[in-house]
CSV table of C-alpha atoms in Angstrom, one decimal:
chain,number,residue,atom,x,y,z
A,1,UNK,CA,120.1,-3.6,69.5
A,2,UNK,CA,119.9,-5.6,72.6
A,3,UNK,CA,116.0,-6.9,72.9
A,4,UNK,CA,113.6,-5.6,75.1
A,5,UNK,CA,112.8,-7.8,78.6
A,6,UNK,CA,108.7,-9.1,79.0
A,7,UNK,CA,107.1,-6.9,81.2
A,8,UNK,CA,104.1,-8.8,81.1
A,9,UNK,CA,103.7,-12.8,80.0
A,10,UNK,CA,100.2,-13.5,79.0
A,11,UNK,CA,100.3,-16.2,82.1
A,12,UNK,CA,100.8,-13.2,84.3
A,13,UNK,CA,98.1,-11.3,83.1
A,14,UNK,CA,96.0,-13.9,83.6
A,15,UNK,CA,97.0,-14.4,86.9
A,16,UNK,CA,96.8,-10.7,88.1
A,17,UNK,CA,93.7,-10.1,85.9
A,18,UNK,CA,91.7,-13.4,86.1
A,19,UNK,CA,91.8,-13.0,82.3
A,20,UNK,CA,91.1,-15.2,79.4
A,21,UNK,CA,94.3,-15.5,77.4
A,22,UNK,CA,94.2,-16.4,74.0
A,23,UNK,CA,97.6,-17.1,72.4
A,24,UNK,CA,101.1,-17.1,73.7
A,25,UNK,CA,102.7,-13.6,73.8
A,26,UNK,CA,104.8,-11.5,76.2
A,27,UNK,CA,104.6,-7.7,76.2
A,28,UNK,CA,107.4,-5.2,76.5
A,29,UNK,CA,104.9,-2.4,77.4
A,30,UNK,CA,101.4,-1.3,78.3
A,31,UNK,CA,99.7,1.3,76.3
A,32,UNK,CA,95.9,2.8,76.7
A,33,UNK,CA,96.3,5.1,73.3
A,34,UNK,CA,96.2,3.1,70.0
A,35,UNK,CA,97.7,6.3,68.4
A,36,UNK,CA,100.8,5.6,70.5
A,37,UNK,CA,101.4,1.9,70.8
A,38,UNK,CA,104.8,0.8,70.5
A,39,UNK,CA,106.1,-2.8,69.1
A,40,UNK,CA,105.4,-5.1,72.0
A,41,UNK,CA,103.1,-3.2,74.1
A,42,UNK,CA,99.6,-4.9,75.5
A,43,UNK,CA,96.9,-2.1,74.4
A,44,UNK,CA,94.2,-2.0,77.0
A,45,UNK,CA,90.9,-1.1,75.8
A,46,UNK,CA,89.4,1.3,77.8
A,47,UNK,CA,86.0,2.2,77.8
A,48,UNK,CA,85.8,6.2,78.5
A,49,UNK,CA,82.8,8.8,78.0
A,50,UNK,CA,84.1,10.1,75.0
A,51,UNK,CA,85.6,7.1,73.3
A,52,UNK,CA,85.8,3.0,73.5
A,53,UNK,CA,89.3,1.3,72.9
A,54,UNK,CA,87.8,-1.9,71.7
A,55,UNK,CA,86.9,0.6,68.4
A,56,UNK,CA,90.9,0.8,68.4
A,57,UNK,CA,92.1,-2.5,68.8
A,58,UNK,CA,92.5,-3.9,65.4
A,59,UNK,CA,94.7,-0.6,64.9
A,60,UNK,CA,96.7,-1.3,67.7
A,61,UNK,CA,97.7,-4.9,66.4
A,62,UNK,CA,98.6,-3.4,63.1
A,63,UNK,CA,100.9,-1.2,65.1
A,64,UNK,CA,102.8,-4.0,66.6
A,65,UNK,CA,100.9,-4.4,70.0
A,66,UNK,CA,101.5,-8.1,70.7
A,67,UNK,CA,97.8,-8.4,72.2
A,68,UNK,CA,94.9,-6.6,73.7
A,69,UNK,CA,93.0,-6.5,76.5
A,70,UNK,CA,89.1,-6.7,76.3
A,71,UNK,CA,86.1,-7.0,77.7
A,72,UNK,CA,83.9,-7.4,74.7
A,73,UNK,CA,84.7,-9.2,71.2
A,74,UNK,CA,86.5,-6.0,69.1
A,75,UNK,CA,85.4,-5.5,65.5
A,76,UNK,CA,88.0,-6.2,62.8
A,77,UNK,CA,89.7,-8.9,64.4
A,78,UNK,CA,90.4,-12.4,63.8
A,79,UNK,CA,88.9,-14.7,66.0
A,80,UNK,CA,92.4,-16.2,66.8
A,81,UNK,CA,93.9,-12.6,67.4
A,82,UNK,CA,95.9,-12.2,70.7
A,83,UNK,CA,93.7,-11.3,73.7
A,84,UNK,CA,93.3,-11.3,77.0
A,85,UNK,CA,89.2,-11.4,77.5
A,86,UNK,CA,88.4,-9.8,81.3
A,87,UNK,CA,85.0,-8.6,82.5
A,88,UNK,CA,85.8,-5.0,82.8
A,89,UNK,CA,89.1,-3.5,81.0
A,90,UNK,CA,89.6,-0.6,83.4
A,91,UNK,CA,89.1,-3.2,86.6
A,92,UNK,CA,92.2,-5.1,84.3
A,93,UNK,CA,94.2,-2.3,84.5
A,94,UNK,CA,93.6,-2.0,88.4
A,95,UNK,CA,94.4,-5.6,88.4
A,96,UNK,CA,98.1,-5.2,86.6
A,97,UNK,CA,98.9,-2.2,88.6
A,98,UNK,CA,98.3,-3.9,91.8
A,99,UNK,CA,100.1,-6.9,90.8
A,100,UNK,CA,102.9,-5.1,89.3
A,101,UNK,CA,103.2,-3.1,92.5
A,102,UNK,CA,103.4,-6.4,94.7
A,103,UNK,CA,106.2,-8.0,92.7
A,104,UNK,CA,108.6,-5.5,92.6
A,105,UNK,CA,110.7,-4.5,95.5
A,106,UNK,CA,111.5,-1.1,94.4
A,107,UNK,CA,111.5,2.4,96.7
A,108,UNK,CA,108.6,4.1,95.5
A,109,UNK,CA,107.9,7.6,96.2
A,110,UNK,CA,104.7,9.4,95.8
A,111,UNK,CA,104.4,13.4,95.1
A,112,UNK,CA,101.5,15.3,94.9
A,113,UNK,CA,101.1,19.4,95.1
A,114,UNK,CA,98.6,21.9,93.8
A,115,UNK,CA,101.8,23.4,92.1
A,116,UNK,CA,105.4,22.0,90.7
A,117,UNK,CA,104.4,18.3,91.5
A,118,UNK,CA,105.4,17.3,87.7
A,119,UNK,CA,108.5,19.3,87.6
A,120,UNK,CA,109.6,17.8,91.3
A,121,UNK,CA,108.4,14.3,89.9
A,122,UNK,CA,111.2,14.7,87.0
A,123,UNK,CA,113.6,16.1,89.1
A,124,UNK,CA,113.6,12.7,91.5
A,125,UNK,CA,113.4,10.4,88.3
A,126,UNK,CA,116.6,12.2,87.0
A,127,UNK,CA,118.3,12.5,90.9
A,128,UNK,CA,117.6,8.5,91.4
A,129,UNK,CA,118.5,7.1,88.0
A,130,UNK,CA,122.2,8.0,88.7
A,131,UNK,CA,121.8,5.4,91.4
A,132,UNK,CA,119.8,2.9,90.4
A,133,UNK,CA,117.2,1.6,87.7
A,134,UNK,CA,114.6,4.1,88.3
A,135,UNK,CA,110.7,4.4,86.6
A,136,UNK,CA,108.7,7.2,86.5
A,137,UNK,CA,105.5,8.4,85.3
A,138,UNK,CA,105.6,9.6,82.1
A,139,UNK,CA,104.6,13.2,81.5
A,140,UNK,CA,101.7,14.1,84.3
A,141,UNK,CA,99.7,10.5,84.0
A,142,UNK,CA,98.3,11.3,87.4
A,143,UNK,CA,95.0,10.3,87.4
A,144,UNK,CA,92.3,7.5,87.6
A,145,UNK,CA,93.5,5.9,84.4
A,146,UNK,CA,97.4,7.8,84.1
A,147,UNK,CA,98.3,6.5,87.8
A,148,UNK,CA,97.5,2.7,87.5
A,149,UNK,CA,99.0,2.4,84.1
A,150,UNK,CA,102.5,3.9,85.2
A,151,UNK,CA,102.0,1.0,88.1
A,152,UNK,CA,101.1,-1.3,85.2
A,153,UNK,CA,104.3,-0.5,83.6
A,154,UNK,CA,106.8,-0.7,86.4
A,155,UNK,CA,109.5,-3.3,85.7
A,156,UNK,CA,110.3,-6.1,88.2
A,157,UNK,CA,113.8,-5.0,88.6
A,158,UNK,CA,113.5,-1.5,89.4
A,159,UNK,CA,115.1,-0.4,92.2
A,160,UNK,CA,113.2,3.2,92.5
A,161,UNK,CA,109.6,4.4,91.6
A,162,UNK,CA,108.4,7.9,91.1
A,163,UNK,CA,104.9,8.4,90.7
A,164,UNK,CA,102.9,11.8,90.3
A,165,UNK,CA,99.1,11.8,91.9
A,166,UNK,CA,96.7,14.3,91.1
A,167,UNK,CA,93.4,15.7,91.6
A,168,UNK,CA,90.2,17.7,90.9
A,169,UNK,CA,87.9,16.4,94.2
A,170,UNK,CA,88.3,15.1,97.4
A,171,UNK,CA,88.8,11.2,97.6
A,172,UNK,CA,90.6,11.1,94.3
A,173,UNK,CA,94.4,10.8,95.4
A,174,UNK,CA,93.3,8.3,98.4
A,175,UNK,CA,92.3,5.0,96.0
A,176,UNK,CA,95.6,5.9,94.0
A,177,UNK,CA,98.2,5.9,97.0
A,178,UNK,CA,96.5,2.9,98.1
A,179,UNK,CA,97.5,1.3,94.5
A,180,UNK,CA,101.2,3.2,94.5
A,181,UNK,CA,101.9,2.3,98.3
A,182,UNK,CA,104.8,4.8,98.6
A,183,UNK,CA,107.9,4.3,101.1
A,184,UNK,CA,108.0,8.3,100.8
A,185,UNK,CA,105.3,10.8,99.6
A,186,UNK,CA,105.8,14.5,99.0
A,187,UNK,CA,103.9,17.3,98.9
A,188,UNK,CA,105.2,20.5,97.1
A,189,UNK,CA,102.6,22.9,98.1
A,190,UNK,CA,98.7,23.9,99.2
A,191,UNK,CA,97.7,26.5,97.0
A,192,UNK,CA,94.0,27.9,95.1
A,193,UNK,CA,94.1,25.4,92.9
A,194,UNK,CA,90.6,23.6,91.7
A,195,UNK,CA,89.5,25.7,94.3
A,196,UNK,CA,85.5,25.9,92.6
A,197,UNK,CA,85.5,22.0,94.0
A,198,UNK,CA,86.0,22.6,97.3
A,199,UNK,CA,84.5,24.7,100.1
A,200,UNK,CA,88.2,26.4,100.5
A,201,UNK,CA,91.8,25.6,100.6
A,202,UNK,CA,91.5,23.7,103.8
A,203,UNK,CA,89.5,21.2,101.7
A,204,UNK,CA,92.4,21.2,99.2
A,205,UNK,CA,94.8,20.6,102.3
A,206,UNK,CA,92.5,17.3,103.0
A,207,UNK,CA,92.7,15.9,99.5
A,208,UNK,CA,96.4,16.4,99.3
A,209,UNK,CA,96.7,14.6,102.8
A,210,UNK,CA,95.4,11.7,101.3
A,211,UNK,CA,98.7,10.6,99.6
A,212,UNK,CA,99.5,9.2,102.9
A,213,UNK,CA,96.8,6.6,103.0
A,214,UNK,CA,98.8,3.7,101.4
A,215,UNK,CA,101.3,4.2,103.4
A,216,UNK,CA,102.7,2.2,106.4
A,217,UNK,CA,104.4,3.6,109.9
A,218,UNK,CA,107.9,3.3,108.3
A,219,UNK,CA,106.8,5.7,105.7
A,220,UNK,CA,108.2,9.5,105.1
A,221,UNK,CA,106.6,12.7,104.1
A,222,UNK,CA,108.1,15.6,102.9
A,223,UNK,CA,106.0,18.8,103.7
A,224,UNK,CA,106.0,22.5,102.7
A,225,UNK,CA,107.2,24.1,106.4
A,226,UNK,CA,106.6,27.6,104.8
A,227,UNK,CA,103.3,26.5,103.9
A,228,UNK,CA,100.3,28.0,105.5
A,229,UNK,CA,98.6,24.8,105.9
A,230,UNK,CA,101.9,22.8,107.4
A,231,UNK,CA,100.5,22.1,110.4
A,232,UNK,CA,97.1,20.5,109.0
A,233,UNK,CA,99.4,18.3,106.9
A,234,UNK,CA,101.1,17.2,109.7
A,235,UNK,CA,97.8,16.4,111.7
A,236,UNK,CA,97.1,14.0,108.6
A,237,UNK,CA,100.4,12.4,108.6
A,238,UNK,CA,99.7,11.7,112.3
A,239,UNK,CA,96.5,10.7,112.6
A,240,UNK,CA,97.6,8.1,109.3
A,241,UNK,CA,100.7,6.8,111.8
A,242,UNK,CA,103.2,7.9,109.7
A,243,UNK,CA,106.7,7.5,111.3
A,244,UNK,CA,108.8,10.0,110.1
A,245,UNK,CA,107.3,13.5,109.2
A,246,UNK,CA,109.7,16.0,107.8
A,247,UNK,CA,109.7,19.4,105.7
A,248,UNK,CA,111.7,21.4,103.5
A,249,UNK,CA,111.5,25.6,102.9
A,250,UNK,CA,113.3,28.3,104.7
A,251,UNK,CA,112.1,28.5,108.2
A,252,UNK,CA,115.1,27.3,110.7
A,253,UNK,CA,113.6,24.2,111.8
A,254,UNK,CA,112.9,22.9,108.6
A,255,UNK,CA,114.7,19.3,108.2
A,256,UNK,CA,115.7,20.6,104.3
A,257,UNK,CA,116.4,24.0,105.0
A,258,UNK,CA,117.3,26.7,102.5
A,259,UNK,CA,120.7,28.5,104.0
A,260,UNK,CA,121.4,31.1,100.7
A,261,UNK,CA,120.1,31.1,97.3
A,262,UNK,CA,121.7,33.0,94.5
A,263,UNK,CA,118.7,33.5,91.4
A,264,UNK,CA,119.9,34.5,87.9
A,265,UNK,CA,118.2,34.8,84.7
A,266,UNK,CA,118.6,30.9,83.6
A,267,UNK,CA,119.2,29.1,86.9
A,268,UNK,CA,120.3,29.5,91.0
A,269,UNK,CA,123.0,28.4,93.2
A,270,UNK,CA,121.7,27.1,96.4
A,271,UNK,CA,123.1,26.1,99.7
A,272,UNK,CA,121.2,23.7,102.2
A,273,UNK,CA,121.3,21.6,105.1
A,274,UNK,CA,119.4,18.8,105.1
A,275,UNK,CA,118.8,16.7,108.0
A,276,UNK,CA,122.4,18.2,108.9
A,277,UNK,CA,123.9,17.3,106.3
A,278,UNK,CA,125.4,20.8,104.4
A,279,UNK,CA,124.7,20.5,100.8
A,280,UNK,CA,125.7,23.1,98.1
A,281,UNK,CA,123.8,22.8,94.3
A,282,UNK,CA,123.0,24.1,91.2
A,283,UNK,CA,119.7,24.3,89.2
A,284,UNK,CA,119.9,25.6,85.8
A,285,UNK,CA,115.8,26.2,85.8
A,286,UNK,CA,115.1,29.5,86.8
A,287,UNK,CA,113.2,30.8,89.7
A,288,UNK,CA,113.3,30.7,93.3
A,289,UNK,CA,110.2,27.8,93.2
A,290,UNK,CA,112.5,25.4,91.4
A,291,UNK,CA,114.9,25.6,94.4
A,292,UNK,CA,112.4,25.0,97.3
A,293,UNK,CA,111.3,22.2,95.2
A,294,UNK,CA,114.7,20.7,95.1
A,295,UNK,CA,114.7,20.9,98.5
A,296,UNK,CA,111.9,18.4,98.7
A,297,UNK,CA,113.9,16.1,96.0
A,298,UNK,CA,116.8,16.1,98.6
A,299,UNK,CA,114.6,15.4,101.6
A,300,UNK,CA,113.2,12.3,99.5
A,301,UNK,CA,116.5,10.9,98.5
A,302,UNK,CA,117.3,10.8,102.2
A,303,UNK,CA,114.1,9.4,103.1
A,304,UNK,CA,115.0,6.5,100.6
A,305,UNK,CA,118.7,6.0,101.8
A,306,UNK,CA,119.8,6.7,99.0
A,307,UNK,CA,123.0,8.8,98.2
A,308,UNK,CA,122.5,12.7,99.0
A,309,UNK,CA,125.7,14.1,97.3
A,310,UNK,CA,125.4,12.3,94.4
A,311,UNK,CA,121.7,13.7,94.2
A,312,UNK,CA,122.4,17.0,94.9
A,313,UNK,CA,124.9,17.0,91.9
A,314,UNK,CA,122.6,15.3,89.6
A,315,UNK,CA,120.2,18.9,90.1
A,316,UNK,CA,122.4,20.0,87.3
A,317,UNK,CA,120.6,17.8,84.8
A,318,UNK,CA,117.0,19.5,85.4
A,319,UNK,CA,115.5,21.6,82.6
A,320,UNK,CA,111.8,23.2,82.5
A,321,UNK,CA,109.2,21.2,80.7
A,322,UNK,CA,107.7,22.4,77.5
A,323,UNK,CA,104.7,24.4,78.6
A,324,UNK,CA,106.1,24.5,82.4
A,325,UNK,CA,108.6,27.2,82.1
A,326,UNK,CA,111.1,26.1,79.0
A,327,UNK,CA,112.6,29.2,77.5
A,328,UNK,CA,113.6,29.6,73.9
A,329,UNK,CA,115.0,32.0,71.2
A,330,UNK,CA,112.8,32.7,68.3
A,331,UNK,CA,115.0,34.4,65.6
A,332,UNK,CA,113.0,36.7,63.3
A,333,UNK,CA,115.5,37.6,60.8
A,334,UNK,CA,118.8,37.1,59.7
A,335,UNK,CA,120.5,39.5,61.4
A,336,UNK,CA,120.4,37.7,64.5
A,337,UNK,CA,117.1,39.9,65.4
A,338,UNK,CA,115.4,37.4,68.0
A,339,UNK,CA,112.7,37.2,70.8
A,340,UNK,CA,112.7,35.0,74.5
A,341,UNK,CA,109.8,32.9,74.9
A,342,UNK,CA,108.8,31.8,78.0
A,343,UNK,CA,106.3,28.8,77.6
A,344,UNK,CA,104.0,28.5,80.5
A,345,UNK,CA,101.4,27.5,78.4
A,346,UNK,CA,100.4,24.2,80.0
A,347,UNK,CA,98.5,25.3,83.3
A,348,UNK,CA,97.8,28.6,85.5
A,349,UNK,CA,96.9,29.2,89.0
A,350,UNK,CA,97.8,32.2,91.4
A,351,UNK,CA,101.0,30.8,92.8
A,352,UNK,CA,102.1,29.7,89.4
A,353,UNK,CA,101.6,33.2,88.0
A,354,UNK,CA,103.4,34.7,90.6
A,355,UNK,CA,106.0,32.5,90.1
A,356,UNK,CA,106.4,32.8,86.1
A,357,UNK,CA,106.1,36.6,86.6
A,358,UNK,CA,109.3,36.5,89.0
A,359,UNK,CA,111.3,34.8,86.5
A,360,UNK,CA,110.2,36.9,83.6
A,361,UNK,CA,111.0,40.3,86.4
A,362,UNK,CA,114.4,38.6,86.3
A,363,UNK,CA,115.5,38.8,82.9
A,364,UNK,CA,117.2,41.7,81.7
A,365,UNK,CA,115.5,43.2,78.4
A,366,UNK,CA,118.0,43.8,75.5
A,367,UNK,CA,118.3,47.4,74.2
A,368,UNK,CA,114.4,48.4,73.0
A,369,UNK,CA,113.0,45.1,74.2
A,370,UNK,CA,110.1,44.8,76.1
A,371,UNK,CA,108.3,42.4,78.9
A,372,UNK,CA,105.4,41.2,77.9
A,373,UNK,CA,102.6,38.7,79.4
A,374,UNK,CA,100.1,37.1,77.3
A,375,UNK,CA,98.1,35.4,80.0
A,376,UNK,CA,94.4,33.1,79.5
A,377,UNK,CA,92.4,32.2,82.0
A,378,UNK,CA,92.6,30.6,85.4
A,379,UNK,CA,90.0,28.5,86.0
A,380,UNK,CA,88.3,26.1,88.5
A,381,UNK,CA,88.8,29.0,91.0
A,382,UNK,CA,85.1,29.3,92.2
A,383,UNK,CA,83.2,32.4,93.2
A,384,UNK,CA,86.6,34.4,93.8
A,385,UNK,CA,87.9,34.1,90.5
A,386,UNK,CA,87.2,37.5,88.7
A,387,UNK,CA,89.1,39.1,92.3
A,388,UNK,CA,91.9,36.9,91.9
A,389,UNK,CA,92.5,37.6,88.5
A,390,UNK,CA,92.7,41.5,88.9
A,391,UNK,CA,94.8,40.8,92.0
A,392,UNK,CA,97.4,39.9,89.5
A,393,UNK,CA,98.0,43.6,88.2
A,394,UNK,CA,100.5,44.4,91.5
A,395,UNK,CA,102.6,41.3,90.2
A,396,UNK,CA,102.8,42.6,86.8
A,397,UNK,CA,103.6,46.1,88.0
A,398,UNK,CA,106.4,44.8,90.6
A,399,UNK,CA,108.5,42.8,88.0
A,400,UNK,CA,108.3,45.5,85.1
A,401,UNK,CA,105.9,43.7,82.6
A,402,UNK,CA,105.8,46.7,80.0
A,403,UNK,CA,102.9,44.9,77.8
A,404,UNK,CA,99.9,42.5,78.8
A,405,UNK,CA,97.9,40.8,76.6
A,406,UNK,CA,95.1,38.8,77.8
A,407,UNK,CA,92.3,36.1,76.9
A,408,UNK,CA,89.0,34.8,78.6
A,409,UNK,CA,86.1,36.5,80.7
A,410,UNK,CA,88.2,36.2,83.4
A,411,UNK,CA,91.3,37.8,82.2
A,412,UNK,CA,89.1,40.8,81.2
A,413,UNK,CA,89.1,41.5,85.2
A,414,UNK,CA,93.2,41.6,84.9
A,415,UNK,CA,93.2,43.7,81.8
A,416,UNK,CA,90.7,46.3,83.1
A,417,UNK,CA,93.1,46.6,86.4
A,418,UNK,CA,96.0,47.2,85.2
A,419,UNK,CA,97.4,50.9,83.9
A,420,UNK,CA,96.2,52.1,80.8
A,421,UNK,CA,99.7,52.1,79.7
A,422,UNK,CA,100.6,48.3,80.2
A,423,UNK,CA,96.9,47.4,78.0
A,424,UNK,CA,98.0,45.0,75.4
A,425,UNK,CA,95.0,43.4,73.4
A,426,UNK,CA,92.4,41.6,74.9
A,427,UNK,CA,90.5,38.7,72.9
A,428,UNK,CA,87.5,36.5,74.0
A,429,UNK,CA,90.4,33.4,73.2
A,430,UNK,CA,93.6,32.0,72.3
A,431,UNK,CA,93.0,31.8,69.1
A,432,UNK,CA,91.6,35.1,68.4
A,433,UNK,CA,94.4,36.1,70.6
A,434,UNK,CA,97.3,34.7,69.3
A,435,UNK,CA,97.7,37.1,65.9
A,436,UNK,CA,97.6,39.9,67.9
A,437,UNK,CA,100.4,39.0,69.4
A,438,UNK,CA,102.4,37.9,66.4
A,439,UNK,CA,101.7,41.1,65.2
A,440,UNK,CA,102.8,43.4,68.1
A,441,UNK,CA,106.4,41.5,69.2
A,442,UNK,CA,109.2,43.0,68.2
A,443,UNK,CA,113.0,41.8,68.2
A,444,UNK,CA,114.5,42.2,72.0
A,445,UNK,CA,111.1,41.3,73.6
A,446,UNK,CA,110.8,38.7,76.5
A,447,UNK,CA,107.1,36.9,76.0
A,448,UNK,CA,105.8,34.9,78.9
A,449,UNK,CA,102.7,32.9,78.0
A,450,UNK,CA,100.8,31.3,80.5
A,451,UNK,CA,97.0,30.1,81.4
A,452,UNK,CA,95.3,27.3,82.7
A,453,UNK,CA,95.4,24.0,80.1
A,454,UNK,CA,91.8,24.8,78.9
A,455,UNK,CA,92.5,28.4,77.9
A,456,UNK,CA,94.5,26.8,75.2
A,457,UNK,CA,97.3,29.2,75.4
A,458,UNK,CA,99.4,26.5,73.2
A,459,UNK,CA,97.6,28.7,70.1
A,460,UNK,CA,100.0,31.7,70.7
A,461,UNK,CA,102.7,29.6,71.0
A,462,UNK,CA,102.0,28.2,67.9
A,463,UNK,CA,101.4,31.5,66.4
A,464,UNK,CA,104.7,33.0,67.8
A,465,UNK,CA,106.8,29.8,66.4
A,466,UNK,CA,105.5,30.8,63.3
A,467,UNK,CA,107.6,33.7,63.2
A,468,UNK,CA,110.7,31.7,63.0
A,469,UNK,CA,112.7,32.4,60.0
A,470,UNK,CA,112.6,29.1,57.8
A,471,UNK,CA,116.1,27.4,59.0
A,472,UNK,CA,115.0,27.8,62.8
A,473,UNK,CA,112.4,26.3,65.5
A,474,UNK,CA,111.3,24.0,63.1
A,475,UNK,CA,112.2,20.6,65.2
A,476,UNK,CA,110.7,21.7,68.3
A,477,UNK,CA,107.4,22.5,66.7
A,478,UNK,CA,107.8,19.2,64.7
A,479,UNK,CA,108.5,17.3,67.7
A,480,UNK,CA,105.4,18.4,69.7
A,481,UNK,CA,103.4,15.0,71.0
A,482,UNK,CA,100.1,14.7,69.9
A,483,UNK,CA,98.2,14.9,73.1
A,484,UNK,CA,96.1,12.0,74.5
A,485,UNK,CA,92.5,11.5,74.1
A,486,UNK,CA,92.6,11.5,77.8
A,487,UNK,CA,92.4,14.7,79.8
A,488,UNK,CA,94.4,14.3,83.0
A,489,UNK,CA,94.2,15.9,86.5
A,490,UNK,CA,96.0,19.4,86.9
A,491,UNK,CA,96.0,19.4,90.5
């Protein structure tokens, strides 16, 4: 097995953070969670509102961390333990990220947007990794902790890097962009997400446009041409002095223009013109939103000067992430009886529910099967939230939903708005709803589960997984990652 190259030496950590270093060591990774420390990591003891990483330094060192960054003496650790002592560990993490970005000559893409940013980031990672060493944010590490951690993990010899930037409030993306310093910035969409923290949706557009703050005049931005707030985003980019402002979508003047698209139950085939170059590509993930976001990927690749044809071919490697549209079959009996589960449990907004419903509506029902929607509250929508939930009723009808299960006080409005024949059970929360759904499903059913992260719709996923025959479905359940202590931004 080939040994990993050092990511950080003790001397580099001292130079980046002004740390007093104890011992001689070299780290091959960086971690802020003692439960997921890998041998060779530098563990950074962050202090948050609900935990203090200093309480877990001994555990991290026992798990194989080569050193720990601290700003006070950790308990249970010998005096000669390998440490990097700083004034503040969060500022130490920022220092590592700044130094890491400075020393790396990779071309960097930053992605934000109300919906679709994690999938777009993953698609970019796949496309660029076919053309050079590529580093990308793990999962959705997209907030004030996650972004500097991702940049601190950036290998010095990477050719490309892709970072996801998220926010819940105005002013959060600007410092992240200034840290990342993107060569290309992508905004996937501006939608009614985290609306309770803004006066209106134009404030969300302004907050997304903060991604331009870390860019220079030679940068490239890729913007959603069909979005109602496109002109506002363009104005922000021009004010920032961005040199190249490109767009993607179906509009005739889009720089990456969708020419034709065939949507299928398990994927899509598309034809597009990207900066004058005709391309045909396939995406093995269902839904028009995947096709449109693929245009953003191709436009970003073009902005980096990478191989566009090779990138288009690599889109066949895309697959939906767990909790974000992944489909799987749950076998209910030895005779092959099964249901199809669409796991959209990670997050929800009016726009993403609409996209998910379109996928559900396109799936062909087996004989006797039903289209079942299991929905939890869409959170952070502000005073219009009740009306937004009730307004989903037309989407369900248009996409052939047979039965609706809901939980949460906001989804009660939707339950009351649909036709009586569509109403299944309603419960106060996902834990109470999960056994009701599990008892109601039948072989042949197509079951979509979706809700905001705070609605905890993973409870329903667990209950449906529990219906599987003993020999089926166990690896997926046992392989679920442990959630981090940190809560990362959704927007």
